Amino acid sequence: MEKKMNRREFVKASLATGALVLAGDMVKGGINLAYGAVKIPEVEKATVTVITDNYYDALKQHYKIARRYGIGIKPGTDPYKMNLHAEHGLSYHVETVLSGNPHPFLFDYGVDFQGVSRNMELLNIDFRTLEGLGLSHGHFDHWGAFLEILKSKKEEFRKEIPLYIGEEGFVERFGQFPGGVLSLGRLKREDVERLGFIKVVEIKDPTPIVPGAYLTGNVERVTEYEKGSPFLLIERGGKLVSDNFMGEYAVVLNLKGKGLIVLAGCAHVGIVNIVKHAQKMTGIDKVHAVMGGFHLTGAKPELIQRTVADIKAINPDYIVPTHCTGYEAITVFEREMSGQFILNTVGTRYLFTV
Ligand SMILES: [Fe+2]
Ligand SMILES: [Fe+2]
């Protein structure tokens, strides 16, 4: 109770002193990498399994590279017990394959422990084989279930498994909502380390999470229209300021002969910025797939149009908007890029092969 009072007072004080920057802030920053600074190894195969997301359809059919998890997929399975959980959250299991060797890792962890852990069970996620953990950014919908998952599978994780996390990944975030300023949570470093088997690795440069998969590190901002939301805030130096998501990272793979696979969390830094950063970082212009939350829910139509136009110009073979992309933007991607568009549903396993 005392903490809540202090928090409210703190927010009130920030508002009163004008520390809260709400509108018109140009998002700046990121790392200006040399073209081709990262020699990303080619993978001969990769799978991305969406453990949780905002949408589930148990009757959706397989489509191109997307293998659905739904009714009838496993003969003999009780349809009452096979339904997956969907939520405002995101979690992926990713596996790269190099020289015949698989390298699996998790990227983001959703919100609801019961739902996410049940999905993991139904999707046969094997914790014993995981080689790394990554977190896209510090919002609760990407790590809410994290600590409980770690605790419940403590015996299965390998010791000293690295958790790669970006700048300000452990700082409290806030959102300005119609009802006032709300905390969007804070993952505490001490809670992670107390578990005793995680090695926290804070990064800001491009870093491999497993062989063949890089985290982008701080993303260079090149588009002038991807400014982020004025309603998303971060606590810095005792004040609430606009969050420029300096430490928000995406995953980049390089599929042999096909090009880059870019996997975003929320893309608050802008999905076009992320993809262009991935191209510059690797020196590879061909993009095979762009997946993830593009944070266009509630966005003005002009922002959606410009984003879709630039992704269309990049011309990936597949575009898979998930999570916070939002219905309006998803339908524009589907209309404008119908041959490349795949509608995600929870449990879908994307099979990338050469
Ligand atoms: Fe999110
Ligand atoms: Fe977010």
Coordinates of C-alpha atoms and ligand atoms in Angstrom, one line a residue:
M1 CA 0.0 0.0 0.0
E2 CA 2.8 2.3 1.0
K3 CA 4.6 1.5 -2.3
K4 CA 1.4 2.3 -4.3
M5 CA 1.0 5.6 -2.5
N6 CA 4.6 6.5 -3.3
R7 CA 4.2 5.5 -6.9
R8 CA 1.0 7.6 -7.3
E9 CA 2.8 10.6 -5.7
F10 CA 5.8 10.1 -7.9
V11 CA 3.6 10.1 -11.1
K12 CA 1.7 13.1 -9.9
A13 CA 4.9 14.9 -9.2
S14 CA 6.3 14.0 -12.6
L15 CA 3.2 15.4 -14.2
A16 CA 3.2 18.5 -12.2
T17 CA 6.8 19.3 -13.0
G18 CA 6.3 18.7 -16.7
A19 CA 8.7 15.9 -16.7
L20 CA 6.2 13.8 -18.6
V21 CA 6.9 14.3 -22.3
L22 CA 3.8 13.3 -24.1
A23 CA 3.8 14.5 -27.7
G24 CA 5.9 15.4 -30.6
D25 CA 9.0 13.7 -29.4
M26 CA 11.1 12.4 -32.4
V27 CA 12.4 9.0 -31.5
K28 CA 16.2 9.2 -31.8
G29 CA 19.1 6.9 -31.1
G30 CA 20.3 3.5 -32.0
I31 CA 23.7 2.3 -33.1
N32 CA 25.1 3.5 -36.5
L33 CA 26.7 0.2 -37.6
A34 CA 28.9 -0.1 -40.6
Y35 CA 27.2 -1.9 -43.5
G36 CA 27.8 -5.6 -43.1
A37 CA 29.4 -5.2 -39.6
V38 CA 28.0 -8.6 -38.6
K39 CA 29.0 -11.7 -40.6
I40 CA 25.9 -13.7 -39.7
P41 CA 26.2 -17.4 -40.4
E42 CA 23.7 -19.0 -42.8
V43 CA 21.2 -21.5 -41.3
E44 CA 20.1 -24.4 -43.4
K45 CA 16.8 -24.7 -41.6
A46 CA 14.9 -22.8 -38.9
T47 CA 11.6 -23.2 -37.1
V48 CA 9.7 -20.5 -35.3
T49 CA 6.8 -21.7 -33.0
V50 CA 4.4 -19.1 -31.7
I51 CA 3.8 -20.2 -28.1
T52 CA 1.4 -17.4 -27.3
D53 CA -0.1 -14.4 -29.2
N54 CA -3.3 -12.4 -29.4
Y55 CA -5.3 -14.7 -31.6
Y56 CA -6.1 -18.4 -31.9
D57 CA -8.1 -20.4 -34.4
A58 CA -8.3 -24.1 -33.8
L59 CA -9.7 -24.8 -37.3
K60 CA -7.2 -22.9 -39.4
Q61 CA -5.6 -25.0 -42.1
H62 CA -1.9 -25.3 -42.9
Y63 CA -0.8 -22.7 -45.3
K64 CA 2.5 -22.5 -47.2
I65 CA 5.3 -22.6 -44.5
A66 CA 2.7 -22.3 -41.6
R67 CA 1.9 -25.6 -39.7
R68 CA -1.2 -25.0 -37.6
Y69 CA -1.9 -26.4 -34.2
G70 CA -5.6 -27.2 -34.1
I71 CA -8.4 -29.7 -33.9
G72 CA -7.5 -33.0 -35.6
I73 CA -3.8 -32.3 -35.8
K74 CA -3.0 -35.2 -33.6
P75 CA -5.3 -38.2 -34.1
G76 CA -6.8 -39.4 -30.9
T77 CA -6.4 -36.1 -29.1
D78 CA -9.3 -35.0 -27.0
P79 CA -10.6 -31.7 -28.6
Y80 CA -11.6 -30.5 -25.1
K81 CA -8.1 -30.7 -24.0
M82 CA -6.1 -29.4 -27.0
N83 CA -7.2 -25.8 -27.1
L84 CA -4.5 -23.2 -26.9
H85 CA -4.5 -20.0 -24.8
A86 CA -4.4 -16.6 -26.5
E87 CA -3.8 -13.3 -24.7
H88 CA -2.3 -9.8 -25.2
G89 CA 1.1 -11.3 -25.1
L90 CA 3.8 -12.8 -27.2
S91 CA 6.2 -15.7 -26.9
Y92 CA 8.3 -17.6 -29.5
H93 CA 10.3 -20.8 -29.6
V94 CA 13.0 -20.6 -32.3
E95 CA 15.4 -23.2 -33.5
T96 CA 18.2 -22.7 -36.0
V97 CA 19.9 -25.6 -37.7
L98 CA 23.6 -25.4 -38.8
S99 CA 25.6 -28.3 -40.1
G100 CA 22.8 -30.6 -39.0
N101 CA 22.8 -29.4 -35.4
P102 CA 19.7 -27.8 -33.9
H103 CA 20.1 -24.7 -31.6
P104 CA 16.8 -23.8 -29.8
F105 CA 16.0 -20.8 -27.7
L106 CA 13.1 -18.8 -26.4
F107 CA 12.3 -15.2 -27.2
D108 CA 9.7 -13.5 -25.0
Y109 CA 7.3 -15.3 -22.5
G110 CA 3.8 -14.0 -22.7
V111 CA 1.7 -12.9 -19.6
D112 CA -0.4 -15.6 -18.1
F113 CA 1.6 -18.4 -16.6
Q114 CA -1.1 -21.1 -16.6
G115 CA -2.0 -20.4 -20.3
V116 CA 1.5 -20.0 -21.5
S117 CA 2.9 -23.1 -19.7
R118 CA 0.0 -25.2 -20.9
N119 CA 0.6 -24.0 -24.5
M120 CA 4.3 -25.0 -24.0
E121 CA 3.2 -28.4 -22.9
L122 CA 0.8 -28.9 -25.8
L123 CA 3.4 -27.7 -28.3
N124 CA 6.1 -30.0 -26.8
I125 CA 8.6 -27.3 -25.9
D126 CA 11.7 -29.1 -24.6
F127 CA 13.4 -27.0 -21.9
R128 CA 16.3 -29.4 -21.6
T129 CA 17.6 -28.5 -25.1
L130 CA 17.3 -24.7 -24.8
E131 CA 20.6 -22.9 -25.4
G132 CA 19.6 -19.4 -24.7
L133 CA 16.9 -17.0 -23.6
G134 CA 16.1 -13.6 -25.1
L135 CA 13.8 -10.7 -24.2
S136 CA 12.6 -8.2 -26.8
H137 CA 11.9 -5.4 -24.3
G138 CA 10.6 -4.6 -20.8
H139 CA 6.9 -4.6 -21.2
F140 CA 4.9 -7.1 -19.1
D141 CA 3.2 -8.7 -22.1
H142 CA 6.6 -10.2 -23.1
W143 CA 7.9 -11.3 -19.7
G144 CA 4.8 -11.6 -17.4
A145 CA 5.0 -15.4 -17.2
F146 CA 8.8 -15.5 -17.3
L147 CA 9.7 -16.0 -13.7
E148 CA 7.0 -18.6 -13.1
I149 CA 8.1 -20.6 -16.1
L150 CA 11.7 -20.5 -14.9
K151 CA 10.6 -21.7 -11.5
S152 CA 8.4 -24.4 -12.7
K153 CA 11.0 -25.8 -15.1
K154 CA 14.1 -25.2 -12.9
E155 CA 15.2 -28.8 -13.0
E156 CA 15.0 -28.9 -16.8
F157 CA 17.0 -25.8 -17.8
R158 CA 20.7 -26.1 -18.3
K159 CA 22.8 -24.4 -15.7
E160 CA 24.0 -20.9 -16.5
I161 CA 21.7 -20.5 -19.4
P162 CA 22.2 -16.9 -20.7
L163 CA 19.4 -14.4 -20.7
Y164 CA 20.1 -11.7 -23.2
I165 CA 18.5 -8.4 -22.4
G166 CA 18.8 -4.9 -23.7
E167 CA 19.5 -1.5 -22.2
E168 CA 16.9 -0.5 -19.7
G169 CA 15.4 -4.0 -19.8
F170 CA 15.0 -4.0 -16.0
V171 CA 13.5 -0.5 -15.8
E172 CA 9.9 0.1 -14.9
R173 CA 7.6 1.1 -17.8
F174 CA 4.4 3.1 -17.7
G175 CA 1.5 3.8 -20.1
Q176 CA -0.7 6.9 -20.2
F177 CA -4.2 5.5 -20.4
P178 CA -7.6 7.2 -20.3
G179 CA -7.9 6.3 -16.6
G180 CA -4.5 7.7 -15.8
V181 CA -0.8 6.6 -15.8
L182 CA -0.4 2.8 -15.2
S183 CA 2.6 0.8 -14.5
L184 CA 3.5 -1.7 -17.3
G185 CA 5.7 -3.6 -14.8
R186 CA 9.3 -4.1 -14.1
L187 CA 11.2 -7.3 -14.5
K188 CA 13.7 -7.3 -11.6
R189 CA 17.2 -8.5 -12.2
E190 CA 17.5 -9.7 -8.7
D191 CA 14.4 -12.0 -9.1
V192 CA 16.0 -13.5 -12.2
E193 CA 19.4 -14.0 -10.5
R194 CA 17.9 -15.4 -7.3
L195 CA 16.7 -18.5 -9.3
G196 CA 20.4 -19.4 -9.4
F197 CA 20.7 -20.9 -12.9
I198 CA 20.4 -17.9 -15.2
K199 CA 23.3 -15.8 -16.4
V200 CA 22.1 -12.3 -17.2
V201 CA 23.8 -10.7 -20.1
E202 CA 23.0 -7.1 -20.8
I203 CA 23.8 -6.0 -24.3
K204 CA 23.5 -3.1 -26.7
D205 CA 25.4 -4.3 -29.7
P206 CA 24.4 -7.1 -32.1
T207 CA 24.9 -10.4 -30.3
P208 CA 24.4 -14.0 -31.2
I209 CA 21.9 -15.7 -28.9
V210 CA 22.6 -19.2 -30.4
P211 CA 24.6 -20.1 -33.5
G212 CA 22.8 -18.5 -36.5
A213 CA 20.5 -16.2 -34.6
Y214 CA 21.5 -12.6 -33.7
L215 CA 19.8 -10.1 -31.5
T216 CA 19.9 -6.7 -33.3
G217 CA 21.2 -4.6 -30.4
N218 CA 20.1 -1.0 -30.3
V219 CA 18.2 -0.3 -33.5
E220 CA 19.2 2.7 -35.7
R221 CA 16.3 5.0 -36.5
V222 CA 16.1 5.9 -40.1
T223 CA 12.4 6.5 -40.9
E224 CA 11.0 9.8 -39.9
Y225 CA 7.4 8.5 -39.4
E226 CA 8.1 5.7 -36.9
K227 CA 8.1 7.9 -33.8
G228 CA 6.7 5.5 -31.3
S229 CA 3.8 6.2 -29.0
P230 CA 3.7 9.4 -26.9
F231 CA 1.7 7.4 -24.3
L232 CA 4.4 4.9 -23.5
L233 CA 6.7 6.1 -20.7
I234 CA 9.8 5.1 -18.8
E235 CA 11.2 6.1 -15.5
R236 CA 14.6 7.8 -15.9
G237 CA 16.4 9.7 -13.2
G238 CA 13.3 9.9 -11.1
K239 CA 11.1 11.2 -13.9
L240 CA 8.7 9.8 -16.3
V241 CA 9.7 10.5 -19.9
S242 CA 8.8 9.2 -23.3
D243 CA 10.1 5.8 -23.9
N244 CA 12.3 5.6 -27.0
F245 CA 12.9 1.9 -26.5
M246 CA 16.6 2.1 -26.8
G247 CA 17.0 -1.5 -25.7
E248 CA 14.3 -3.1 -27.7
Y249 CA 15.7 -5.9 -29.9
A250 CA 14.5 -8.2 -32.6
V251 CA 15.9 -11.6 -33.7
V252 CA 17.6 -11.9 -37.1
L253 CA 18.4 -15.2 -39.0
N254 CA 20.0 -15.7 -42.4
L255 CA 18.4 -18.6 -44.2
K256 CA 20.8 -20.0 -46.8
G257 CA 19.9 -18.8 -50.3
K258 CA 16.7 -17.1 -49.1
G259 CA 17.7 -14.1 -47.1
L260 CA 16.9 -12.6 -43.7
I261 CA 14.2 -13.7 -41.3
V262 CA 13.4 -10.9 -38.9
L263 CA 11.4 -11.6 -35.7
A264 CA 10.1 -8.7 -33.7
G265 CA 8.5 -8.4 -30.3
C266 CA 6.5 -5.2 -30.3
A267 CA 8.5 -3.1 -32.8
H268 CA 8.0 0.1 -30.8
V269 CA 11.2 1.3 -32.6
G270 CA 9.4 0.7 -35.9
I271 CA 9.3 -2.5 -37.9
V272 CA 10.8 -0.7 -41.0
N273 CA 13.6 0.6 -38.8
I274 CA 14.2 -2.9 -37.5
V275 CA 14.3 -4.5 -41.0
K276 CA 16.6 -1.8 -42.4
H277 CA 18.8 -2.2 -39.4
A278 CA 19.0 -6.0 -39.9
Q279 CA 19.9 -5.4 -43.6
K280 CA 22.6 -2.9 -42.7
M281 CA 24.0 -4.9 -39.8
T282 CA 24.3 -8.1 -41.9
G283 CA 25.0 -6.5 -45.3
I284 CA 22.2 -8.7 -46.7
D285 CA 19.4 -6.9 -48.5
K286 CA 17.2 -9.9 -49.4
V287 CA 14.6 -10.4 -46.7
H288 CA 12.8 -13.8 -46.6
A289 CA 10.3 -13.1 -43.8
V290 CA 9.2 -10.4 -41.4
M291 CA 7.3 -11.5 -38.4
G292 CA 6.2 -10.1 -35.1
G293 CA 4.2 -7.4 -33.4
F294 CA 4.4 -4.2 -35.4
H295 CA 2.6 -2.0 -32.8
L296 CA 0.2 -0.4 -35.2
T297 CA -2.9 -1.0 -33.2
G298 CA -4.8 2.2 -33.0
A299 CA -2.3 3.9 -35.3
K300 CA -3.4 6.6 -37.7
P301 CA -4.1 5.3 -41.2
E302 CA -1.2 7.3 -42.7
L303 CA 1.3 5.6 -40.4
I304 CA -0.2 2.2 -41.4
Q305 CA 0.0 3.0 -45.1
R306 CA 3.6 4.3 -44.9
T307 CA 4.7 1.3 -43.0
V308 CA 3.0 -1.2 -45.3
A309 CA 4.4 0.7 -48.4
D310 CA 8.0 0.5 -47.1
I311 CA 7.7 -3.2 -46.1
K312 CA 6.2 -3.8 -49.6
A313 CA 9.2 -2.1 -51.1
I314 CA 11.5 -4.3 -49.1
N315 CA 9.5 -7.2 -50.7
P316 CA 9.9 -10.1 -48.2
D317 CA 8.7 -13.5 -49.3
Y318 CA 6.5 -13.7 -46.2
I319 CA 4.9 -11.1 -43.9
V320 CA 3.4 -12.4 -40.7
P321 CA 2.1 -9.6 -38.5
T322 CA 1.3 -10.7 -34.9
H323 CA 0.4 -9.4 -31.5
C324 CA 0.2 -5.6 -31.3
T325 CA 0.0 -5.1 -35.1
G326 CA -3.7 -4.7 -34.7
Y327 CA -6.6 -5.7 -36.9
E328 CA -6.6 -2.6 -39.1
A329 CA -2.9 -2.9 -40.0
I330 CA -3.2 -6.7 -40.4
T331 CA -6.0 -6.2 -43.0
V332 CA -3.9 -3.6 -44.9
F333 CA -0.9 -6.0 -45.0
E334 CA -3.2 -8.8 -46.2
R335 CA -4.7 -6.6 -49.0
E336 CA -1.5 -5.0 -50.1
M337 CA 0.8 -8.1 -49.9
S338 CA -1.7 -10.9 -50.4
G339 CA 0.8 -13.3 -51.9
Q340 CA 3.2 -12.9 -49.0
F341 CA 0.8 -12.5 -46.1
I342 CA 0.2 -15.2 -43.5
L343 CA -2.3 -14.8 -40.7
N344 CA -0.7 -16.0 -37.5
T345 CA -2.6 -18.0 -34.9
V346 CA -1.2 -19.3 -31.6
G347 CA 0.6 -22.6 -32.0
T348 CA 1.6 -22.1 -35.6
R349 CA 5.0 -23.5 -36.4
Y350 CA 6.8 -21.8 -39.3
L351 CA 9.1 -24.1 -41.2
F352 CA 11.9 -22.3 -43.0
T353 CA 13.9 -24.5 -45.4
V354 CA 16.3 -23.9 -48.2
Ligands
FE1 FE 3.7 -6.2 -26.7
FE2 FE 5.6 -3.4 -25.8

